[in-house]
Tab-separated table of C-alpha atoms in Angstrom:
chain	number	residue	atom	x	y	z
G	170	UNK	CA	-33.388	30.801	0.239
G	171	UNK	CA	-34.626	27.576	-1.327
G	172	UNK	CA	-31.627	27.513	-3.655
G	173	UNK	CA	-29.333	28.127	-0.659
G	174	UNK	CA	-30.738	25.085	1.152
G	175	UNK	CA	-30.767	22.874	-1.946
G	176	UNK	CA	-27.186	23.778	-2.875
G	177	UNK	CA	-26.007	23.207	0.704
G	178	UNK	CA	-27.743	19.832	0.885
G	179	UNK	CA	-26.242	18.804	-2.453
G	180	UNK	CA	-22.748	19.767	-1.291
G	181	UNK	CA	-23.077	17.924	2.026
G	182	UNK	CA	-24.507	14.813	0.351
G	183	UNK	CA	-21.448	14.804	-1.896
G	184	UNK	CA	-18.804	15.849	0.629
G	185	UNK	CA	-19.784	13.950	3.781
G	186	UNK	CA	-19.858	10.424	2.286
G	187	UNK	CA	-16.630	11.105	0.380
G	188	UNK	CA	-14.829	12.265	3.525
G	189	UNK	CA	-16.408	9.583	5.723
G	190	UNK	CA	-15.258	6.786	3.437
G	191	UNK	CA	-11.635	7.899	3.452
G	192	UNK	CA	-11.445	9.040	7.099
G	193	UNK	CA	-13.267	5.897	8.309
G	194	UNK	CA	-13.677	7.129	11.910
G	195	UNK	CA	-14.932	3.740	13.123
G	196	UNK	CA	-11.829	1.931	11.943
G	197	UNK	CA	-9.746	4.888	13.083
G	198	UNK	CA	-11.147	4.523	16.604
G	199	UNK	CA	-9.461	1.136	16.987
G	200	UNK	CA	-6.205	2.478	15.564
G	201	UNK	CA	-6.495	5.379	18.026
G	202	UNK	CA	-7.064	2.916	20.866
G	203	UNK	CA	-4.083	0.830	19.779
G	204	UNK	CA	-1.877	3.927	19.707
G	205	UNK	CA	-3.052	5.072	23.163
G	206	UNK	CA	-2.810	1.820	25.103
G	207	UNK	CA	-1.899	2.235	28.764
G	208	UNK	CA	-3.241	5.749	29.354
G	209	UNK	CA	-6.216	6.719	31.498
G	210	UNK	CA	-9.748	7.082	30.129
G	211	UNK	CA	-9.708	10.787	30.980
G	212	UNK	CA	-6.462	11.317	29.081
G	213	UNK	CA	-7.806	9.371	26.108
G	214	UNK	CA	-10.966	11.490	25.982
G	215	UNK	CA	-8.901	14.687	26.180
G	216	UNK	CA	-6.691	13.411	23.395
G	217	UNK	CA	-9.741	12.479	21.298
G	218	UNK	CA	-11.037	16.027	21.764
G	219	UNK	CA	-7.759	17.471	20.499
G	220	UNK	CA	-7.714	15.122	17.510
G	221	UNK	CA	-11.293	16.144	16.659
G	222	UNK	CA	-10.394	19.845	16.884
G	223	UNK	CA	-7.273	19.377	14.771
G	224	UNK	CA	-9.289	17.328	12.272
G	225	UNK	CA	-11.877	20.105	12.045
G	226	UNK	CA	-9.148	22.680	11.437
G	227	UNK	CA	-7.513	20.457	8.815
G	228	UNK	CA	-10.777	19.896	6.946
G	229	UNK	CA	-11.726	23.578	6.973
G	230	UNK	CA	-8.239	24.748	5.988
G	231	UNK	CA	-8.018	22.173	3.199
G	232	UNK	CA	-11.399	23.078	1.738
G	233	UNK	CA	-11.007	26.846	2.102
G	234	UNK	CA	-7.335	27.613	1.442
G	235	UNK	CA	-5.775	24.281	0.479
G	236	UNK	CA	-5.684	24.872	-3.250
G	237	UNK	CA	-4.166	28.350	-2.811
G	238	UNK	CA	-1.450	27.088	-0.427
G	239	UNK	CA	-0.459	24.301	-2.798
G	240	UNK	CA	-0.266	26.734	-5.700
G	241	UNK	CA	1.774	29.218	-3.648
G	242	UNK	CA	4.435	26.635	-2.788
G	243	UNK	CA	4.289	25.043	-6.214
G	244	UNK	CA	3.133	21.685	-4.830
G	245	UNK	CA	1.028	19.639	-7.202
G	246	UNK	CA	-1.689	17.218	-6.125
G	247	UNK	CA	0.296	14.214	-7.450
G	248	UNK	CA	3.314	15.173	-5.328
G	249	UNK	CA	1.048	15.559	-2.294
G	250	UNK	CA	-0.311	12.097	-3.024
G	251	UNK	CA	3.124	10.467	-3.259
G	252	UNK	CA	4.519	12.111	-0.120
G	253	UNK	CA	1.334	11.644	1.870
G	254	UNK	CA	0.920	8.045	0.787
G	255	UNK	CA	4.404	7.230	2.029
G	256	UNK	CA	3.682	8.819	5.424
G	257	UNK	CA	0.373	6.936	5.757
G	258	UNK	CA	1.946	3.619	4.785
G	259	UNK	CA	4.860	4.034	7.203
G	260	UNK	CA	2.562	4.936	10.102
G	261	UNK	CA	0.322	1.948	9.373
G	262	UNK	CA	3.339	-0.355	9.059
G	263	UNK	CA	4.526	0.648	12.524
G	264	UNK	CA	1.083	-0.155	13.936
G	265	UNK	CA	0.993	-3.517	12.182
G	266	UNK	CA	4.287	-4.489	13.771
G	267	UNK	CA	3.724	-2.918	17.200
G	268	UNK	CA	3.519	-5.285	20.145
G	269	UNK	CA	0.352	-5.160	22.226
G	270	UNK	CA	0.797	-3.432	25.586
G	271	UNK	CA	0.235	-5.519	28.681
G	272	UNK	CA	-2.198	-4.489	31.441
G	273	UNK	CA	0.555	-4.493	34.069
G	274	UNK	CA	2.303	-1.311	33.074
G	275	UNK	CA	3.937	0.643	35.843
G	276	UNK	CA	2.296	3.908	36.846
G	277	UNK	CA	5.413	5.867	35.951
G	278	UNK	CA	5.299	4.491	32.429
G	279	UNK	CA	1.622	5.400	32.151
G	280	UNK	CA	2.290	8.982	33.277
G	281	UNK	CA	5.095	9.208	30.742
G	282	UNK	CA	2.784	7.858	28.051
G	283	UNK	CA	0.171	10.507	28.898
G	284	UNK	CA	2.749	13.245	28.409
G	285	UNK	CA	4.168	11.740	25.227
G	286	UNK	CA	0.738	11.264	23.679
G	287	UNK	CA	-0.056	14.955	24.129
G	288	UNK	CA	2.599	15.648	21.506
G	289	UNK	CA	1.046	12.968	19.263
G	290	UNK	CA	-2.337	14.694	19.075
G	291	UNK	CA	-1.538	16.329	15.742
G	292	UNK	CA	1.150	13.990	14.418
G	293	UNK	CA	0.497	11.167	13.814
G	294	UNK	CA	-2.996	10.836	15.373
G	295	UNK	CA	-4.545	13.639	13.313
G	296	UNK	CA	-2.060	13.702	10.457
G	297	UNK	CA	-1.832	11.267	8.772
G	298	UNK	CA	-3.938	8.693	10.662
G	299	UNK	CA	-7.261	10.564	10.834
G	300	UNK	CA	-7.146	13.319	8.221
G	301	UNK	CA	-4.256	12.279	6.025
G	302	UNK	CA	-3.238	13.259	2.501
G	303	UNK	CA	-6.125	11.314	0.997
G	304	UNK	CA	-8.566	13.335	3.087
G	305	UNK	CA	-6.766	16.564	2.229
G	306	UNK	CA	-6.861	15.721	-1.478
G	307	UNK	CA	-10.618	15.116	-1.322
G	308	UNK	CA	-11.150	18.269	0.767
G	309	UNK	CA	-9.068	20.387	-1.626
G	310	UNK	CA	-11.048	19.021	-4.577
G	311	UNK	CA	-14.312	19.855	-2.798
G	312	UNK	CA	-12.953	23.290	-1.960
G	313	UNK	CA	-12.008	23.893	-5.585
G	314	UNK	CA	-15.577	23.060	-6.589
G	315	UNK	CA	-16.996	25.368	-3.917
G	316	UNK	CA	-14.718	28.310	-4.724
G	317	UNK	CA	-15.516	27.954	-8.423
G	318	UNK	CA	-19.217	28.488	-7.708
G	319	UNK	CA	-18.404	32.003	-6.478
G	320	UNK	CA	-20.817	32.348	-3.532
G	321	UNK	CA	-18.366	32.501	-0.616
G	322	UNK	CA	-21.067	32.833	2.066
G	323	UNK	CA	-22.785	29.717	0.778
G	324	UNK	CA	-19.450	27.916	0.512
G	325	UNK	CA	-18.468	28.821	4.093
G	326	UNK	CA	-21.803	27.483	5.341
G	327	UNK	CA	-21.341	24.278	3.346
G	328	UNK	CA	-17.846	23.773	4.753
G	329	UNK	CA	-19.085	24.128	8.335
G	330	UNK	CA	-22.079	21.902	7.622
G	331	UNK	CA	-19.654	19.185	6.518
G	332	UNK	CA	-16.712	19.633	8.892
G	333	UNK	CA	-18.611	20.050	12.176
G	334	UNK	CA	-20.577	16.752	12.068
G	335	UNK	CA	-17.508	14.862	10.850
G	336	UNK	CA	-15.382	16.227	13.708
G	337	UNK	CA	-18.078	15.426	16.277
G	338	UNK	CA	-18.290	11.889	14.913
G	339	UNK	CA	-14.516	11.510	15.169
G	340	UNK	CA	-14.595	12.667	18.784
G	341	UNK	CA	-17.533	10.437	19.725
G	342	UNK	CA	-15.973	7.293	18.270
G	343	UNK	CA	-12.420	7.997	19.442
G	344	UNK	CA	-13.520	8.941	22.956
G	345	UNK	CA	-15.609	5.771	23.208
G	346	UNK	CA	-12.955	3.537	21.635
G	347	UNK	CA	-12.436	1.806	24.989
G	348	UNK	CA	-16.136	0.917	25.195
G	349	UNK	CA	-16.104	-0.310	21.618
G	350	UNK	CA	-13.125	-2.492	22.473
G	351	UNK	CA	-14.863	-3.945	25.520
G	352	UNK	CA	-17.913	-4.696	23.388
G	353	UNK	CA	-15.927	-6.793	20.918
G	354	UNK	CA	-13.476	-8.204	23.478
G	355	UNK	CA	-9.646	-8.290	23.544
G	356	UNK	CA	-9.314	-10.669	20.607
G	357	UNK	CA	-11.833	-8.739	18.530
G	358	UNK	CA	-10.081	-5.473	19.353
G	359	UNK	CA	-6.720	-6.869	18.252
G	360	UNK	CA	-8.196	-8.214	15.027
G	361	UNK	CA	-10.018	-4.977	14.188
G	362	UNK	CA	-7.000	-2.825	15.096
G	363	UNK	CA	-4.685	-4.922	12.915
G	364	UNK	CA	-7.213	-5.033	10.088
G	365	UNK	CA	-7.760	-1.268	10.288
G	366	UNK	CA	-4.001	-0.706	10.266
G	367	UNK	CA	-3.669	-2.981	7.239
G	368	UNK	CA	-6.463	-1.129	5.428
G	369	UNK	CA	-4.748	2.149	6.310
G	370	UNK	CA	-1.521	0.734	4.870
G	371	UNK	CA	-3.384	-0.191	1.663
G	372	UNK	CA	-4.886	3.298	1.488
G	373	UNK	CA	-1.398	4.774	1.838
G	374	UNK	CA	-0.085	2.629	-1.008
G	375	UNK	CA	-3.125	3.500	-3.139
G	376	UNK	CA	-2.716	7.237	-2.490
G	377	UNK	CA	0.997	7.014	-3.300
G	378	UNK	CA	0.340	4.959	-6.444
G	379	UNK	CA	-2.296	7.422	-7.620
G	380	UNK	CA	0.235	10.227	-7.232
G	381	UNK	CA	2.881	8.273	-9.143
G	382	UNK	CA	0.436	7.528	-11.966
G	383	UNK	CA	-0.497	11.202	-12.230
G	384	UNK	CA	3.173	12.227	-12.288
G	385	UNK	CA	3.955	9.672	-15.009
G	386	UNK	CA	0.981	10.826	-17.091
G	387	UNK	CA	2.090	14.426	-16.705
G	388	UNK	CA	5.643	13.540	-17.718
G	389	UNK	CA	4.398	11.588	-20.733
G	390	UNK	CA	2.181	14.475	-21.807
G	391	UNK	CA	5.076	16.921	-21.460
G	392	UNK	CA	7.275	14.837	-23.746
């Protein structure tokens, strides 16, 4: 029992900071707010709940079956990095160049936005903005480590112990993104949203570049 607790604590202390640093739910909250301008608070909270649920599913699936899925389809981690990095960078670029919504939107436009944003819950708000390829790569690596240890019951517990708090944190910060924005003011919100989008763009380029480097090294080794 003691070993079970110690091993679980060691896994969480490794996995949670690694996932937190790349997901960055605080910065993501301002990106989420920027992408959901003009909708009601209730709709935003409902959308945050869906993003948190999808993020939980993505984390669990990546850690538990990610490595097997990639092997089945013959997709290497470097290729995932290149493709995912491009998607992240493009999404961030759109946010960097998006015009800020005005407060005088018509009610019909707001209702339309509510409906449209429902379809955005998974893409792009969950993938790639919240749990993108970088997160999946980290989760798959953690899953590979957990599967290699052989104790599947322990591994399942460790996965839940990591994914549940992270998903709850995502929901709490995304759902309260409006309050966070009011706390820092309109100018502060714009600055943080743009800065977060720029950092997300940099992460996308870094993930893509890491994939390219790995592909080049593999090609060089093959020749």
